[in-house]
Short mmCIF file of C-alpha atoms in Angstrom, two decimals:
data_model
loop_
_atom_site.label_atom_id
_atom_site.label_comp_id
_atom_site.label_asym_id
_atom_site.label_seq_id
_atom_site.Cartn_x
_atom_site.Cartn_y
_atom_site.Cartn_z
CA SER A 1 -9.01 -0.11 -9.95
CA GLN A 2 -5.59 1.50 -9.86
CA GLN A 3 -5.45 5.26 -9.85
CA GLY A 4 -1.73 5.75 -10.36
CA GLU A 5 0.60 4.45 -13.00
CA GLU A 6 4.34 4.39 -12.48
CA ASP A 7 6.88 4.73 -15.20
CA PRO A 8 9.20 2.98 -15.87
CA GLN A 9 8.09 -0.46 -14.69
CA ALA A 10 11.69 -1.38 -13.97
CA LEU A 11 14.94 0.52 -13.58
CA SER A 12 18.51 -0.73 -13.20
CA ILE A 13 21.25 1.69 -12.19
CA GLN A 14 24.79 1.69 -10.87
CA GLU A 15 25.44 2.50 -7.23
CA GLY A 16 25.96 6.23 -6.85
CA GLU A 17 23.72 7.15 -9.77
CA ASN A 18 20.38 8.88 -9.43
CA ALA A 19 17.09 7.08 -9.97
CA THR A 20 14.00 8.86 -11.24
CA MET A 21 10.55 7.39 -11.51
CA ASN A 22 7.27 8.99 -12.47
CA CYS A 23 3.67 8.57 -11.45
CA SER A 24 0.56 9.71 -13.28
CA TYR A 25 -2.93 9.68 -11.81
CA LYS A 26 -6.43 10.33 -13.01
CA THR A 27 -8.60 12.14 -10.47
CA SER A 28 -8.11 15.07 -8.10
CA ILE A 29 -6.25 14.24 -4.91
CA ASN A 30 -5.71 15.47 -1.35
CA ASN A 31 -2.13 14.29 -1.33
CA LEU A 32 0.23 11.88 -3.02
CA GLN A 33 2.53 9.51 -1.19
CA TRP A 34 5.47 7.33 -2.13
CA TYR A 35 6.10 3.98 -0.52
CA ARG A 36 8.91 1.44 -0.76
CA GLN A 37 8.43 -2.31 -0.65
CA ASN A 38 11.19 -4.83 -0.12
CA SER A 39 10.79 -8.46 -1.12
CA GLY A 40 7.07 -8.22 -1.80
CA ARG A 41 6.07 -7.71 1.82
CA GLY A 42 5.25 -4.70 4.00
CA LEU A 43 5.37 -1.18 2.63
CA VAL A 44 7.34 1.63 4.18
CA HIS A 45 6.10 5.19 3.89
CA LEU A 46 8.75 7.43 2.31
CA ILE A 47 7.26 10.85 1.74
CA LEU A 48 3.95 12.67 1.40
CA ILE A 49 3.33 15.72 -0.73
CA ARG A 50 0.11 17.68 -0.39
CA SER A 51 -1.87 18.87 -3.36
CA ASN A 52 -0.85 22.50 -2.71
CA GLU A 53 2.86 21.67 -2.64
CA ARG A 54 5.10 21.46 -5.69
CA GLU A 55 8.30 19.97 -4.32
CA LYS A 56 9.43 18.23 -1.18
CA HIS A 57 12.73 16.82 0.06
CA SER A 58 13.55 14.14 2.59
CA GLY A 59 17.19 13.08 2.85
CA ARG A 60 18.18 11.69 -0.55
CA LEU A 61 14.59 11.79 -1.79
CA ARG A 62 13.06 14.56 -3.84
CA VAL A 63 9.42 14.50 -4.86
CA THR A 64 7.68 16.85 -7.25
CA LEU A 65 3.99 17.21 -7.90
CA ASP A 66 2.31 18.83 -10.89
CA THR A 67 -1.43 18.81 -10.31
CA SER A 68 -2.12 20.41 -13.69
CA LYS A 69 -0.53 17.39 -15.39
CA LYS A 70 -1.67 14.99 -12.68
CA SER A 71 1.83 13.67 -12.30
CA SER A 72 4.56 13.25 -9.70
CA SER A 73 8.16 12.19 -9.77
CA LEU A 74 10.43 10.60 -7.18
CA LEU A 75 14.17 11.15 -7.40
CA ILE A 76 16.59 9.11 -5.33
CA THR A 77 20.03 10.68 -5.38
CA ALA A 78 23.35 8.88 -4.87
CA SER A 79 21.68 5.47 -4.89
CA ARG A 80 22.85 2.61 -2.69
CA ALA A 81 22.43 -1.13 -2.94
CA ALA A 82 19.95 -0.90 -0.06
CA ASP A 83 17.68 1.22 -2.27
CA THR A 84 16.91 -1.89 -4.32
CA ALA A 85 13.14 -2.28 -3.91
CA SER A 86 9.79 -1.60 -5.54
CA TYR A 87 8.49 1.93 -5.28
CA PHE A 88 4.81 2.79 -5.37
CA CYS A 89 2.98 6.06 -5.62
CA ALA A 90 -0.36 6.27 -3.87
CA THR A 91 -3.00 8.93 -4.12
CA GLU A 92 -5.21 9.65 -1.15
CA GLY A 93 -8.88 10.39 -1.38
CA ASP A 94 -11.58 9.69 1.23
CA TYR A 95 -8.83 8.25 3.47
CA LYS A 96 -8.21 5.42 1.01
CA LEU A 97 -4.98 4.98 -0.85
CA SER A 98 -5.00 4.02 -4.51
CA PHE A 99 -1.71 2.50 -5.60
CA GLY A 100 -0.02 2.14 -8.94
CA ALA A 101 1.67 -1.07 -10.07
CA GLY A 102 5.08 0.19 -8.96
CA THR A 103 8.59 0.68 -10.31
CA THR A 104 11.14 -2.01 -9.50
CA VAL A 105 14.54 -0.44 -8.91
CA THR A 106 17.73 -2.49 -8.92
CA VAL A 107 20.92 -0.80 -7.77
CA ARG A 108 24.04 -2.62 -8.96
CA ALA A 109 27.14 -2.51 -6.78
CA GLY B 1 6.92 0.80 19.92
CA ALA B 2 5.51 -2.22 18.14
CA GLY B 3 4.40 -1.85 14.56
CA VAL B 4 1.48 -3.43 12.79
CA SER B 5 1.58 -7.20 13.08
CA GLN B 6 -0.21 -9.79 10.98
CA SER B 7 -0.71 -13.50 11.34
CA PRO B 8 -0.13 -15.96 9.92
CA SER B 9 2.77 -14.80 7.74
CA ASN B 10 2.01 -17.56 5.26
CA LYS B 11 -1.13 -19.62 4.71
CA VAL B 12 -1.65 -22.45 2.26
CA THR B 13 -5.21 -23.68 1.95
CA GLU B 14 -7.24 -25.88 -0.33
CA LYS B 15 -9.78 -24.43 -2.69
CA GLY B 16 -13.17 -24.20 -1.03
CA LYS B 17 -11.88 -23.85 2.54
CA ASP B 18 -12.42 -20.75 4.68
CA VAL B 19 -9.46 -18.73 5.99
CA GLU B 20 -9.05 -16.05 8.65
CA LEU B 21 -6.30 -13.48 8.55
CA ARG B 22 -5.50 -11.38 11.58
CA CYS B 23 -4.18 -7.85 11.96
CA ASP B 24 -2.99 -6.11 15.13
CA PRO B 25 -2.71 -2.37 14.45
CA ILE B 26 -0.43 0.05 16.23
CA SER B 27 -1.84 0.79 19.65
CA GLY B 28 -3.97 3.94 19.60
CA HIS B 29 -4.43 4.01 15.84
CA THR B 30 -8.10 4.53 15.09
CA ALA B 31 -8.02 3.69 11.39
CA LEU B 32 -7.36 0.25 9.98
CA TYR B 33 -7.14 -0.79 6.33
CA TRP B 34 -6.94 -4.05 4.43
CA TYR B 35 -5.32 -4.27 1.00
CA ARG B 36 -4.60 -7.12 -1.37
CA GLN B 37 -1.56 -7.38 -3.60
CA SER B 38 -1.46 -9.92 -6.38
CA LEU B 39 1.88 -11.00 -7.81
CA GLY B 40 3.69 -8.10 -9.47
CA GLN B 41 0.80 -5.72 -8.97
CA GLY B 42 0.05 -2.68 -6.87
CA LEU B 43 -2.16 -2.77 -3.84
CA GLU B 44 -5.90 -3.08 -4.14
CA PHE B 45 -8.01 -1.49 -1.40
CA LEU B 46 -10.40 -3.88 0.32
CA ILE B 47 -11.92 -2.33 3.45
CA TYR B 48 -11.42 0.59 5.86
CA PHE B 49 -12.38 0.91 9.53
CA GLN B 50 -12.39 4.26 11.35
CA GLY B 51 -13.23 4.25 15.03
CA ASN B 52 -16.81 3.20 15.67
CA SER B 53 -18.06 4.32 12.26
CA ALA B 54 -19.51 1.86 9.77
CA PRO B 55 -16.66 0.39 7.72
CA ASP B 56 -16.08 1.30 4.09
CA LYS B 57 -16.44 -2.07 2.36
CA SER B 58 -16.43 -0.72 -1.15
CA GLY B 59 -13.27 -2.61 -2.14
CA LEU B 60 -14.33 -6.12 -1.13
CA PRO B 61 -14.32 -8.16 -4.37
CA SER B 62 -17.19 -10.49 -3.50
CA ASP B 63 -19.53 -11.51 -0.68
CA ARG B 64 -17.07 -14.29 0.18
CA PHE B 65 -14.93 -11.59 1.77
CA SER B 66 -15.79 -10.04 5.13
CA ALA B 67 -13.92 -8.27 7.89
CA GLU B 68 -14.56 -7.20 11.41
CA ARG B 69 -12.75 -5.13 13.95
CA THR B 70 -13.39 -6.00 17.57
CA GLY B 71 -13.07 -3.38 20.28
CA GLY B 72 -11.64 -0.88 17.85
CA SER B 73 -8.34 -2.75 17.73
CA VAL B 74 -7.69 -6.20 16.25
CA SER B 75 -9.20 -6.97 12.88
CA THR B 76 -9.93 -10.26 11.15
CA LEU B 77 -10.36 -10.66 7.40
CA THR B 78 -12.32 -13.78 6.50
CA ILE B 79 -12.43 -15.36 3.07
CA GLN B 80 -15.05 -18.07 2.65
CA ARG B 81 -14.92 -20.82 0.05
CA THR B 82 -11.50 -19.72 -1.16
CA GLN B 83 -10.73 -19.71 -4.87
CA GLN B 84 -7.35 -19.84 -6.61
CA GLU B 85 -7.70 -16.22 -7.68
CA ASP B 86 -7.73 -15.27 -3.97
CA SER B 87 -4.03 -16.15 -3.82
CA ALA B 88 -2.20 -12.92 -2.97
CA VAL B 89 -0.47 -11.06 -0.19
CA TYR B 90 -2.99 -9.46 2.16
CA LEU B 91 -1.66 -6.32 3.80
CA CYS B 92 -3.05 -4.49 6.78
CA ALA B 93 -2.28 -0.87 7.65
CA SER B 94 -3.23 1.51 10.42
CA SER B 95 -3.10 5.24 10.91
CA SER B 96 -3.74 7.74 13.66
CA LEU B 97 -6.09 10.70 13.72
CA GLU B 98 -3.14 13.06 14.09
CA SER B 99 -1.42 11.64 11.00
CA SER B 100 -4.36 10.16 9.19
CA TYR B 101 -2.75 10.39 5.80
CA GLU B 102 0.28 8.28 6.67
CA GLN B 103 -0.44 4.59 6.83
CA TYR B 104 1.80 2.09 8.59
CA PHE B 105 1.82 -1.33 7.00
CA GLY B 106 2.22 -4.77 8.48
CA PRO B 107 4.40 -7.44 6.86
CA GLY B 108 1.42 -9.08 5.20
CA THR B 109 0.00 -12.58 4.97
CA ARG B 110 0.86 -14.55 1.85
CA LEU B 111 -2.18 -16.67 0.99
CA THR B 112 -1.84 -19.53 -1.45
CA VAL B 113 -4.97 -21.40 -2.53
CA THR B 114 -4.21 -24.77 -4.10
#
């Protein structure tokens, strides 16, 4: 069963705009990760935030985590056409990742 | 260095046939995972291997599914008597002890059962 749920399911933005997507989960976690998937194939790890962290940055990515609300958000700033992909949050527990259904982001040139 | 590789990249099989999917993890990675992704869905955990420990098979959907990992490296996922609902992309991932939380994924095998 899926632990996380992403919102929105799909997002279309203009190049240069910011993209924000949210993830909610149900049980306590060790950490939460965000992955990107292009063309329905392999996933690429983007960023990990531990349960005792509230915010983390990596390049144009900003992730927040609110364990009291069991939610996380991923912000992609100054989006590019190459950011077009599906984005998944994954919660880690017992070394297994539980993924949400993902947010499909389309960046229009 | 080389990433996680999987073969075949695509497999079309007839209902009722057995299939074997292969995963070569990153060299030195002790943990190996199999996931399944149905069309438009997130990933579903299937099985987890860590070193020489007994695998965590809690995600296998039925006894038609099995997996083994020989010599702590290559893994094979076997699906017996395939059904149409087995059609999906099967993804393998590996991770190291030093960075056990970060999983590196292969490109996946797209299985189509006709």
